Amino acid sequence: ANTLIDRCVFSGNYYRTVTSKKRAHGAVRVSGGATVRNSLFTDNTAPFFPAIWVGADSHAENCTVVRNASIQTNSVDSDVGAVYAADATASVVNVLVTGNTDGEDAAADASGNADSFDHCFVGGDAKFKNPGKANFRLKGSSPCLNAGVVLPWMQGARDLDGQPRHLQILPDIGCYEGLASGLQILVW
């Protein structure tokens, strides 16, 4: 309860056994008020939810979720997204979710309660710097730059690289805060 997972990388986790849908998740299951933020989820595999399962009153904030795979198909179950919001009290904010697949290599990015997703980038080209070499930082042309919403914890916070979380007018979506081009003077 009320656990915080911050600035972590979850990669290469594999969960194969399908004993029950509730237990068929991959890298992280947050529930009971827990939060995962500023974290990267890549190349995880599980039957239904390979990256993040967000339960009641729990949160996923400013995470990047890419190249995860469900081994189930959408024809078997419609809830095979890499990020799953369990109900209306689950909160998924400023999360970048793209390039995740189901057992038939069809897009399987986000599922569950659609109202739980706020200021997220789901599907499409996020314009990563070099995804082939697992560099999921954002290019200057990314639609995720300055597209998030300011959250109370961001004052003085750091992204996955240790950069200040809120450099622009609005924070970036995902686990990395892009750096503005040109001269920057940071005062805090």
mmCIF file of N, CA and C in Angstrom, residues 6-136:
data_model
loop_
_atom_site.group_PDB
_atom_site.id
_atom_site.type_symbol
_atom_site.label_atom_id
_atom_site.label_comp_id
_atom_site.label_asym_id
_atom_site.label_seq_id
_atom_site.Cartn_x
_atom_site.Cartn_y
_atom_site.Cartn_z
ATOM 1 N N ASP A 6 10.021 4.414 -8.460
ATOM 2 C CA ASP A 6 10.415 5.607 -9.210
ATOM 3 C C ASP A 6 11.759 5.391 -9.901
ATOM 4 N N ARG A 7 11.815 5.787 -11.197
ATOM 5 C CA ARG A 7 13.055 5.771 -11.978
ATOM 6 C C ARG A 7 13.674 4.377 -12.066
ATOM 7 N N CYS A 8 12.890 3.418 -12.558
ATOM 8 C CA CYS A 8 13.352 2.041 -12.716
ATOM 9 C C CYS A 8 13.239 1.606 -14.177
ATOM 10 N N VAL A 9 14.015 0.605 -14.547
ATOM 11 C CA VAL A 9 13.927 -0.009 -15.872
ATOM 12 C C VAL A 9 13.483 -1.451 -15.679
ATOM 13 N N PHE A 10 12.398 -1.823 -16.364
ATOM 14 C CA PHE A 10 11.876 -3.184 -16.340
ATOM 15 C C PHE A 10 12.004 -3.726 -17.754
ATOM 16 N N SER A 11 12.900 -4.667 -17.955
ATOM 17 C CA SER A 11 13.178 -5.156 -19.299
ATOM 18 C C SER A 11 13.464 -6.650 -19.282
ATOM 19 N N GLY A 12 12.877 -7.363 -20.246
ATOM 20 C CA GLY A 12 13.170 -8.773 -20.421
ATOM 21 C C GLY A 12 12.489 -9.713 -19.451
ATOM 22 N N ASN A 13 11.468 -9.262 -18.741
ATOM 23 C CA ASN A 13 10.728 -10.147 -17.847
ATOM 24 C C ASN A 13 9.810 -11.040 -18.674
ATOM 25 N N TYR A 14 9.691 -12.287 -18.274
ATOM 26 C CA TYR A 14 8.869 -13.242 -19.018
ATOM 27 C C TYR A 14 8.008 -14.022 -18.036
ATOM 28 N N TYR A 15 6.699 -13.925 -18.205
ATOM 29 C CA TYR A 15 5.734 -14.630 -17.362
ATOM 30 C C TYR A 15 4.875 -15.467 -18.287
ATOM 31 N N ARG A 16 4.967 -16.767 -18.211
ATOM 32 C CA ARG A 16 4.307 -17.623 -19.180
ATOM 33 C C ARG A 16 3.038 -18.291 -18.673
ATOM 34 N N THR A 17 2.999 -18.752 -17.452
ATOM 35 C CA THR A 17 1.898 -19.559 -16.935
ATOM 36 C C THR A 17 0.606 -18.763 -16.846
ATOM 37 N N VAL A 18 -0.465 -19.342 -17.341
ATOM 38 C CA VAL A 18 -1.781 -18.724 -17.226
ATOM 39 C C VAL A 18 -2.575 -19.537 -16.215
ATOM 40 N N THR A 19 -2.584 -19.098 -14.956
ATOM 41 C CA THR A 19 -3.366 -19.782 -13.933
ATOM 42 C C THR A 19 -4.693 -19.070 -13.697
ATOM 43 N N SER A 20 -4.643 -17.744 -13.741
ATOM 44 C CA SER A 20 -5.874 -16.957 -13.661
ATOM 45 C C SER A 20 -5.577 -15.607 -14.285
ATOM 46 N N LYS A 21 -6.585 -14.989 -14.845
ATOM 47 C CA LYS A 21 -6.390 -13.707 -15.515
ATOM 48 C C LYS A 21 -5.833 -12.659 -14.558
ATOM 49 N N LYS A 22 -6.230 -12.693 -13.294
ATOM 50 C CA LYS A 22 -5.761 -11.692 -12.346
ATOM 51 C C LYS A 22 -4.256 -11.786 -12.114
ATOM 52 N N ARG A 23 -3.683 -12.962 -12.263
ATOM 53 C CA ARG A 23 -2.262 -13.143 -11.990
ATOM 54 C C ARG A 23 -1.422 -13.157 -13.269
ATOM 55 N N ALA A 24 -2.017 -12.956 -14.401
ATOM 56 C CA ALA A 24 -1.313 -13.086 -15.675
ATOM 57 C C ALA A 24 -0.746 -11.760 -16.163
ATOM 58 N N HIS A 25 -0.044 -11.071 -15.289
ATOM 59 C CA HIS A 25 0.558 -9.799 -15.649
ATOM 60 C C HIS A 25 2.068 -9.951 -15.659
ATOM 61 N N GLY A 26 2.749 -8.986 -16.254
ATOM 62 C CA GLY A 26 4.181 -9.094 -16.438
ATOM 63 C C GLY A 26 5.020 -8.358 -15.427
ATOM 64 N N ALA A 27 5.581 -7.231 -15.802
ATOM 65 C CA ALA A 27 6.618 -6.564 -15.013
ATOM 66 C C ALA A 27 6.133 -6.008 -13.675
ATOM 67 N N VAL A 28 5.070 -5.191 -13.657
ATOM 68 C CA VAL A 28 4.638 -4.534 -12.414
ATOM 69 C C VAL A 28 3.125 -4.545 -12.298
ATOM 70 N N ARG A 29 2.674 -4.844 -11.085
ATOM 71 C CA ARG A 29 1.257 -4.721 -10.734
ATOM 72 C C ARG A 29 1.203 -3.751 -9.568
ATOM 73 N N VAL A 30 0.578 -2.587 -9.768
ATOM 74 C CA VAL A 30 0.437 -1.615 -8.688
ATOM 75 C C VAL A 30 -1.017 -1.617 -8.226
ATOM 76 N N SER A 31 -1.192 -1.702 -6.912
ATOM 77 C CA SER A 31 -2.542 -1.698 -6.343
ATOM 78 C C SER A 31 -2.452 -1.169 -4.917
ATOM 79 N N GLY A 32 -3.599 -0.927 -4.317
ATOM 80 C CA GLY A 32 -3.642 -0.474 -2.934
ATOM 81 C C GLY A 32 -3.000 0.880 -2.710
ATOM 82 N N GLY A 33 -3.096 1.774 -3.691
ATOM 83 C CA GLY A 33 -2.537 3.107 -3.551
ATOM 84 C C GLY A 33 -1.093 3.231 -4.012
ATOM 85 N N ALA A 34 -0.521 2.198 -4.600
ATOM 86 C CA ALA A 34 0.868 2.232 -5.066
ATOM 87 C C ALA A 34 0.991 3.071 -6.344
ATOM 88 N N THR A 35 2.222 3.561 -6.599
ATOM 89 C CA THR A 35 2.505 4.388 -7.777
ATOM 90 C C THR A 35 3.791 3.918 -8.432
ATOM 91 N N VAL A 36 3.773 3.858 -9.754
ATOM 92 C CA VAL A 36 4.993 3.657 -10.533
ATOM 93 C C VAL A 36 5.146 4.892 -11.420
ATOM 94 N N ARG A 37 6.365 5.491 -11.410
ATOM 95 C CA ARG A 37 6.563 6.701 -12.209
ATOM 96 C C ARG A 37 7.987 6.778 -12.738
ATOM 97 N N ASN A 38 8.148 7.587 -13.800
ATOM 98 C CA ASN A 38 9.460 7.840 -14.405
ATOM 99 C C ASN A 38 10.204 6.547 -14.737
ATOM 100 N N SER A 39 9.489 5.517 -15.153
ATOM 101 C CA SER A 39 10.104 4.214 -15.394
ATOM 102 C C SER A 39 9.904 3.764 -16.836
ATOM 103 N N LEU A 40 10.838 2.919 -17.291
ATOM 104 C CA LEU A 40 10.833 2.380 -18.656
ATOM 105 C C LEU A 40 10.482 0.904 -18.605
ATOM 106 N N PHE A 41 9.520 0.487 -19.442
ATOM 107 C CA PHE A 41 9.098 -0.906 -19.578
ATOM 108 C C PHE A 41 9.309 -1.318 -21.021
ATOM 109 N N THR A 42 10.218 -2.253 -21.251
ATOM 110 C CA THR A 42 10.494 -2.683 -22.610
ATOM 111 C C THR A 42 10.851 -4.163 -22.663
ATOM 112 N N ASP A 43 10.385 -4.829 -23.712
ATOM 113 C CA ASP A 43 10.707 -6.229 -23.992
ATOM 114 C C ASP A 43 10.273 -7.189 -22.885
ATOM 115 N N ASN A 44 9.123 -6.925 -22.275
ATOM 116 C CA ASN A 44 8.535 -7.829 -21.285
ATOM 117 C C ASN A 44 7.444 -8.649 -21.971
ATOM 118 N N THR A 45 7.218 -9.876 -21.505
ATOM 119 C CA THR A 45 6.226 -10.769 -22.103
ATOM 120 C C THR A 45 5.387 -11.403 -21.001
ATOM 121 N N ALA A 46 4.067 -11.449 -21.222
ATOM 122 C CA ALA A 46 3.153 -12.088 -20.278
ATOM 123 C C ALA A 46 1.877 -12.474 -21.014
ATOM 124 N N PRO A 47 1.055 -13.350 -20.422
ATOM 125 C CA PRO A 47 -0.176 -13.755 -21.099
ATOM 126 C C PRO A 47 -1.129 -12.599 -21.420
ATOM 127 N N PHE A 48 -1.354 -11.677 -20.481
ATOM 128 C CA PHE A 48 -2.322 -10.621 -20.732
ATOM 129 C C PHE A 48 -1.736 -9.215 -20.662
ATOM 130 N N PHE A 49 -1.126 -8.826 -19.572
ATOM 131 C CA PHE A 49 -0.682 -7.448 -19.352
ATOM 132 C C PHE A 49 0.829 -7.445 -19.132
ATOM 133 N N PRO A 50 1.646 -7.360 -20.184
ATOM 134 C CA PRO A 50 3.089 -7.567 -20.030
ATOM 135 C C PRO A 50 3.866 -6.469 -19.329
ATOM 136 N N ALA A 51 3.321 -5.280 -19.181
ATOM 137 C CA ALA A 51 4.108 -4.190 -18.588
ATOM 138 C C ALA A 51 3.533 -3.721 -17.254
ATOM 139 N N ILE A 52 2.405 -2.989 -17.272
ATOM 140 C CA ILE A 52 1.865 -2.406 -16.037
ATOM 141 C C ILE A 52 0.380 -2.728 -15.897
ATOM 142 N N TRP A 53 0.015 -3.291 -14.772
ATOM 143 C CA TRP A 53 -1.376 -3.496 -14.380
ATOM 144 C C TRP A 53 -1.643 -2.506 -13.264
ATOM 145 N N VAL A 54 -2.589 -1.574 -13.470
ATOM 146 C CA VAL A 54 -2.875 -0.522 -12.494
ATOM 147 C C VAL A 54 -4.224 -0.812 -11.838
ATOM 148 N N GLY A 55 -4.175 -1.078 -10.540
ATOM 149 C CA GLY A 55 -5.378 -1.422 -9.795
ATOM 150 C C GLY A 55 -6.070 -0.214 -9.196
ATOM 151 N N ALA A 56 -7.081 -0.484 -8.404
ATOM 152 C CA ALA A 56 -7.895 0.556 -7.772
ATOM 153 C C ALA A 56 -7.037 1.503 -6.938
ATOM 154 N N ASP A 57 -7.305 2.788 -7.078
ATOM 155 C CA ASP A 57 -6.640 3.851 -6.321
ATOM 156 C C ASP A 57 -5.123 3.857 -6.494
ATOM 157 N N SER A 58 -4.627 3.343 -7.597
ATOM 158 C CA SER A 58 -3.192 3.286 -7.866
ATOM 159 C C SER A 58 -2.861 4.078 -9.119
ATOM 160 N N HIS A 59 -1.544 4.298 -9.359
ATOM 161 C CA HIS A 59 -1.143 5.257 -10.386
ATOM 162 C C HIS A 59 0.057 4.786 -11.206
ATOM 163 N N ALA A 60 0.026 5.091 -12.489
ATOM 164 C CA ALA A 60 1.191 4.992 -13.374
ATOM 165 C C ALA A 60 1.373 6.391 -13.944
ATOM 166 N N GLU A 61 2.556 6.975 -13.739
ATOM 167 C CA GLU A 61 2.797 8.364 -14.144
ATOM 168 C C GLU A 61 4.140 8.486 -14.849
ATOM 169 N N ASN A 62 4.125 9.152 -15.986
ATOM 170 C CA ASN A 62 5.333 9.459 -16.747
ATOM 171 C C ASN A 62 6.208 8.229 -16.986
ATOM 172 N N CYS A 63 5.597 7.160 -17.457
ATOM 173 C CA CYS A 63 6.339 5.956 -17.825
ATOM 174 C C CYS A 63 6.374 5.832 -19.346
ATOM 175 N N THR A 64 7.372 5.126 -19.861
ATOM 176 C CA THR A 64 7.448 4.782 -21.271
ATOM 177 C C THR A 64 7.312 3.272 -21.368
ATOM 178 N N VAL A 65 6.338 2.826 -22.185
ATOM 179 C CA VAL A 65 6.013 1.406 -22.315
ATOM 180 C C VAL A 65 6.070 1.056 -23.799
ATOM 181 N N VAL A 66 7.124 0.308 -24.191
ATOM 182 C CA VAL A 66 7.350 0.052 -25.607
ATOM 183 C C VAL A 66 7.928 -1.349 -25.816
ATOM 184 N N ARG A 67 7.533 -1.995 -26.899
ATOM 185 C CA ARG A 67 8.035 -3.313 -27.328
ATOM 186 C C ARG A 67 7.757 -4.423 -26.327
ATOM 187 N N ASN A 68 6.613 -4.381 -25.671
ATOM 188 C CA ASN A 68 6.199 -5.454 -24.781
ATOM 189 C C ASN A 68 5.205 -6.331 -25.528
ATOM 190 N N ALA A 69 5.088 -7.597 -25.145
ATOM 191 C CA ALA A 69 4.222 -8.512 -25.888
ATOM 192 C C ALA A 69 3.346 -9.342 -24.966
ATOM 193 N N SER A 70 2.072 -9.403 -25.314
ATOM 194 C CA SER A 70 1.157 -10.337 -24.676
ATOM 195 C C SER A 70 1.179 -11.603 -25.515
ATOM 196 N N ILE A 71 1.178 -12.780 -24.885
ATOM 197 C CA ILE A 71 1.165 -14.018 -25.659
ATOM 198 C C ILE A 71 -0.257 -14.471 -25.971
ATOM 199 N N GLN A 72 -1.262 -13.733 -25.451
ATOM 200 C CA GLN A 72 -2.658 -13.993 -25.796
ATOM 201 C C GLN A 72 -3.027 -13.128 -27.002
ATOM 202 N N THR A 73 -4.148 -13.450 -27.624
ATOM 203 C CA THR A 73 -4.613 -12.662 -28.758
ATOM 204 C C THR A 73 -5.856 -11.887 -28.372
ATOM 205 N N ASN A 74 -6.119 -10.825 -29.105
ATOM 206 C CA ASN A 74 -7.337 -10.048 -28.851
ATOM 207 C C ASN A 74 -8.581 -10.875 -29.127
ATOM 208 N N SER A 75 -8.476 -11.899 -29.966
ATOM 209 C CA SER A 75 -9.639 -12.746 -30.227
ATOM 210 C C SER A 75 -9.970 -13.623 -29.016
ATOM 211 N N VAL A 76 -8.964 -13.896 -28.161
ATOM 212 C CA VAL A 76 -9.188 -14.675 -26.943
ATOM 213 C C VAL A 76 -9.732 -13.783 -25.841
ATOM 214 N N ASP A 77 -9.170 -12.586 -25.720
ATOM 215 C CA ASP A 77 -9.550 -11.671 -24.656
ATOM 216 C C ASP A 77 -9.229 -10.262 -25.114
ATOM 217 N N SER A 78 -10.156 -9.349 -24.937
ATOM 218 C CA SER A 78 -9.921 -7.982 -25.410
ATOM 219 C C SER A 78 -8.985 -7.198 -24.502
ATOM 220 N N ASP A 79 -8.709 -7.703 -23.313
ATOM 221 C CA ASP A 79 -7.864 -6.984 -22.362
ATOM 222 C C ASP A 79 -6.441 -7.533 -22.349
ATOM 223 N N VAL A 80 -5.697 -7.291 -23.413
ATOM 224 C CA VAL A 80 -4.320 -7.771 -23.483
ATOM 225 C C VAL A 80 -3.335 -6.620 -23.636
ATOM 226 N N GLY A 81 -3.737 -5.414 -23.303
ATOM 227 C CA GLY A 81 -2.864 -4.262 -23.482
ATOM 228 C C GLY A 81 -1.639 -4.285 -22.588
ATOM 229 N N ALA A 82 -0.567 -3.656 -23.041
ATOM 230 C CA ALA A 82 0.663 -3.569 -22.256
ATOM 231 C C ALA A 82 0.434 -2.799 -20.962
ATOM 232 N N VAL A 83 -0.467 -1.817 -20.995
ATOM 233 C CA VAL A 83 -0.869 -1.092 -19.784
ATOM 234 C C VAL A 83 -2.363 -1.326 -19.600
ATOM 235 N N TYR A 84 -2.737 -1.769 -18.419
ATOM 236 C CA TYR A 84 -4.129 -2.074 -18.129
ATOM 237 C C TYR A 84 -4.598 -1.282 -16.921
ATOM 238 N N ALA A 85 -5.705 -0.555 -17.067
ATOM 239 C CA ALA A 85 -6.321 0.190 -15.964
ATOM 240 C C ALA A 85 -7.537 -0.605 -15.488
ATOM 241 N N ALA A 86 -7.473 -1.072 -14.245
ATOM 242 C CA ALA A 86 -8.485 -1.997 -13.729
ATOM 243 C C ALA A 86 -9.879 -1.395 -13.584
ATOM 244 N N ASP A 87 -9.966 -0.140 -13.144
ATOM 245 C CA ASP A 87 -11.282 0.475 -12.967
ATOM 246 C C ASP A 87 -11.148 1.993 -12.994
ATOM 247 N N ALA A 88 -12.241 2.681 -12.705
ATOM 248 C CA ALA A 88 -12.265 4.145 -12.808
ATOM 249 C C ALA A 88 -11.375 4.835 -11.783
ATOM 250 N N THR A 89 -10.975 4.151 -10.722
ATOM 251 C CA THR A 89 -10.096 4.774 -9.728
ATOM 252 C C THR A 89 -8.614 4.566 -10.045
ATOM 253 N N ALA A 90 -8.313 3.788 -11.067
ATOM 254 C CA ALA A 90 -6.930 3.628 -11.527
ATOM 255 C C ALA A 90 -6.560 4.880 -12.317
ATOM 256 N N SER A 91 -5.333 5.347 -12.157
ATOM 257 C CA SER A 91 -4.905 6.588 -12.809
ATOM 258 C C SER A 91 -3.650 6.332 -13.639
ATOM 259 N N VAL A 92 -3.737 6.620 -14.941
ATOM 260 C CA VAL A 92 -2.613 6.470 -15.864
ATOM 261 C C VAL A 92 -2.425 7.839 -16.521
ATOM 262 N N VAL A 93 -1.344 8.565 -16.136
ATOM 263 C CA VAL A 93 -1.166 9.957 -16.551
ATOM 264 C C VAL A 93 0.232 10.153 -17.149
ATOM 265 N N ASN A 94 0.291 10.865 -18.270
ATOM 266 C CA ASN A 94 1.560 11.203 -18.940
ATOM 267 C C ASN A 94 2.347 9.955 -19.329
ATOM 268 N N VAL A 95 1.670 8.880 -19.664
ATOM 269 C CA VAL A 95 2.335 7.621 -20.006
ATOM 270 C C VAL A 95 2.392 7.467 -21.524
ATOM 271 N N LEU A 96 3.561 7.100 -22.024
ATOM 272 C CA LEU A 96 3.790 6.869 -23.452
ATOM 273 C C LEU A 96 3.731 5.361 -23.682
ATOM 274 N N VAL A 97 2.749 4.914 -24.469
ATOM 275 C CA VAL A 97 2.519 3.490 -24.702
ATOM 276 C C VAL A 97 2.424 3.248 -26.204
ATOM 277 N N THR A 98 3.435 2.603 -26.790
ATOM 278 C CA THR A 98 3.399 2.364 -28.222
ATOM 279 C C THR A 98 4.271 1.172 -28.603
ATOM 280 N N GLY A 99 3.935 0.534 -29.719
ATOM 281 C CA GLY A 99 4.743 -0.568 -30.233
ATOM 282 C C GLY A 99 4.624 -1.859 -29.455
ATOM 283 N N ASN A 100 3.555 -2.038 -28.720
ATOM 284 C CA ASN A 100 3.320 -3.261 -27.952
ATOM 285 C C ASN A 100 2.372 -4.149 -28.746
ATOM 286 N N THR A 101 2.508 -5.471 -28.615
ATOM 287 C CA THR A 101 1.734 -6.383 -29.455
ATOM 288 C C THR A 101 1.086 -7.499 -28.653
ATOM 289 N N ASP A 102 0.119 -8.165 -29.314
ATOM 290 C CA ASP A 102 -0.498 -9.350 -28.730
ATOM 291 C C ASP A 102 0.107 -10.595 -29.381
ATOM 292 N N GLY A 103 -0.474 -11.753 -29.117
ATOM 293 C CA GLY A 103 0.044 -13.020 -29.625
ATOM 294 C C GLY A 103 0.017 -13.163 -31.130
ATOM 295 N N GLU A 104 -0.667 -12.292 -31.831
ATOM 296 C CA GLU A 104 -0.708 -12.313 -33.294
ATOM 297 C C GLU A 104 -0.015 -11.090 -33.889
ATOM 298 N N ASP A 105 0.824 -10.438 -33.102
ATOM 299 C CA ASP A 105 1.555 -9.230 -33.509
ATOM 300 C C ASP A 105 0.645 -8.065 -33.887
ATOM 301 N N ALA A 106 -0.557 -8.059 -33.349
ATOM 302 C CA ALA A 106 -1.456 -6.919 -33.525
ATOM 303 C C ALA A 106 -1.185 -5.923 -32.403
ATOM 304 N N ALA A 107 -1.482 -4.646 -32.631
ATOM 305 C CA ALA A 107 -1.260 -3.618 -31.612
ATOM 306 C C ALA A 107 -2.036 -3.963 -30.348
ATOM 307 N N ALA A 108 -1.372 -3.877 -29.210
ATOM 308 C CA ALA A 108 -2.005 -4.142 -27.915
ATOM 309 C C ALA A 108 -1.372 -3.213 -26.898
ATOM 310 N N ASP A 109 -1.680 -1.919 -26.989
ATOM 311 C CA ASP A 109 -1.025 -0.923 -26.160
ATOM 312 C C ASP A 109 -1.710 -0.688 -24.820
ATOM 313 N N ALA A 110 -2.960 -0.278 -24.831
ATOM 314 C CA ALA A 110 -3.647 0.068 -23.586
ATOM 315 C C ALA A 110 -5.027 -0.570 -23.575
ATOM 316 N N SER A 111 -5.457 -1.002 -22.384
ATOM 317 C CA SER A 111 -6.784 -1.590 -22.262
ATOM 318 C C SER A 111 -7.317 -1.336 -20.857
ATOM 319 N N GLY A 112 -8.550 -1.737 -20.652
ATOM 320 C CA GLY A 112 -9.199 -1.496 -19.366
ATOM 321 C C GLY A 112 -10.059 -0.255 -19.415
ATOM 322 N N ASN A 113 -10.152 0.450 -18.306
ATOM 323 C CA ASN A 113 -11.000 1.626 -18.194
ATOM 324 C C ASN A 113 -10.387 2.803 -18.952
ATOM 325 N N ALA A 114 -10.993 3.177 -20.062
ATOM 326 C CA ALA A 114 -10.460 4.256 -20.914
ATOM 327 C C ALA A 114 -10.424 5.597 -20.193
ATOM 328 N N ASP A 115 -11.347 5.837 -19.258
ATOM 329 C CA ASP A 115 -11.385 7.105 -18.536
ATOM 330 C C ASP A 115 -10.206 7.275 -17.577
ATOM 331 N N SER A 116 -9.481 6.210 -17.303
ATOM 332 C CA SER A 116 -8.329 6.273 -16.398
ATOM 333 C C SER A 116 -7.098 6.880 -17.064
ATOM 334 N N PHE A 117 -7.086 6.956 -18.396
ATOM 335 C CA PHE A 117 -5.933 7.446 -19.148
ATOM 336 C C PHE A 117 -6.069 8.946 -19.383
ATOM 337 N N ASP A 118 -5.073 9.725 -18.947
ATOM 338 C CA ASP A 118 -5.099 11.180 -19.062
ATOM 339 C C ASP A 118 -3.746 11.682 -19.572
ATOM 340 N N HIS A 119 -3.764 12.482 -20.616
ATOM 341 C CA HIS A 119 -2.550 13.035 -21.211
ATOM 342 C C HIS A 119 -1.539 11.927 -21.533
ATOM 343 N N CYS A 120 -2.022 10.877 -22.160
ATOM 344 C CA CYS A 120 -1.160 9.760 -22.554
ATOM 345 C C CYS A 120 -0.991 9.753 -24.070
ATOM 346 N N PHE A 121 0.091 9.181 -24.531
ATOM 347 C CA PHE A 121 0.319 8.949 -25.954
ATOM 348 C C PHE A 121 0.201 7.450 -26.154
ATOM 349 N N VAL A 122 -0.841 7.020 -26.891
ATOM 350 C CA VAL A 122 -1.095 5.594 -27.086
ATOM 351 C C VAL A 122 -1.080 5.286 -28.577
ATOM 352 N N GLY A 123 -0.132 4.424 -28.989
ATOM 353 C CA GLY A 123 -0.008 4.044 -30.394
ATOM 354 C C GLY A 123 0.609 5.157 -31.226
ATOM 355 N N GLY A 124 0.992 4.836 -32.426
ATOM 356 C CA GLY A 124 1.575 5.837 -33.313
ATOM 357 C C GLY A 124 3.073 6.001 -33.126
ATOM 358 N N ASP A 125 3.636 6.958 -33.854
ATOM 359 C CA ASP A 125 5.075 7.191 -33.853
ATOM 360 C C ASP A 125 5.421 8.267 -32.832
ATOM 361 N N ALA A 126 6.035 7.858 -31.737
ATOM 362 C CA ALA A 126 6.426 8.803 -30.683
ATOM 363 C C ALA A 126 7.704 9.542 -31.040
ATOM 364 N N LYS A 127 8.373 9.116 -32.110
ATOM 365 C CA LYS A 127 9.630 9.707 -32.577
ATOM 366 C C LYS A 127 10.739 9.582 -31.533
ATOM 367 N N PHE A 128 11.108 8.316 -31.295
ATOM 368 C CA PHE A 128 12.222 8.030 -30.408
ATOM 369 C C PHE A 128 13.537 8.303 -31.130
ATOM 370 N N LYS A 129 14.583 8.597 -30.373
ATOM 371 C CA LYS A 129 15.888 8.902 -30.958
ATOM 372 C C LYS A 129 16.478 7.710 -31.706
ATOM 373 N N ASN A 130 16.479 6.522 -31.100
ATOM 374 C CA ASN A 130 17.036 5.345 -31.770
ATOM 375 C C ASN A 130 16.442 4.078 -31.148
ATOM 376 N N PRO A 131 15.186 3.765 -31.492
ATOM 377 C CA PRO A 131 14.539 2.610 -30.872
ATOM 378 C C PRO A 131 15.231 1.285 -31.191
ATOM 379 N N GLY A 132 15.895 1.178 -32.327
ATOM 380 C CA GLY A 132 16.606 -0.042 -32.685
ATOM 381 C C GLY A 132 17.727 -0.371 -31.710
ATOM 382 N N LYS A 133 18.258 0.650 -31.073
ATOM 383 C CA LYS A 133 19.310 0.462 -30.068
ATOM 384 C C LYS A 133 18.778 0.741 -28.656
ATOM 385 N N ALA A 134 17.464 0.613 -28.491
ATOM 386 C CA ALA A 134 16.788 0.784 -27.198
ATOM 387 C C ALA A 134 16.983 2.178 -26.601
ATOM 388 N N ASN A 135 17.122 3.196 -27.457
ATOM 389 C CA ASN A 135 17.174 4.584 -26.993
ATOM 390 C C ASN A 135 15.775 5.168 -27.188
ATOM 391 N N PHE A 136 15.002 5.185 -26.119
ATOM 392 C CA PHE A 136 13.622 5.642 -26.180
ATOM 393 C C PHE A 136 13.468 7.082 -25.697
#
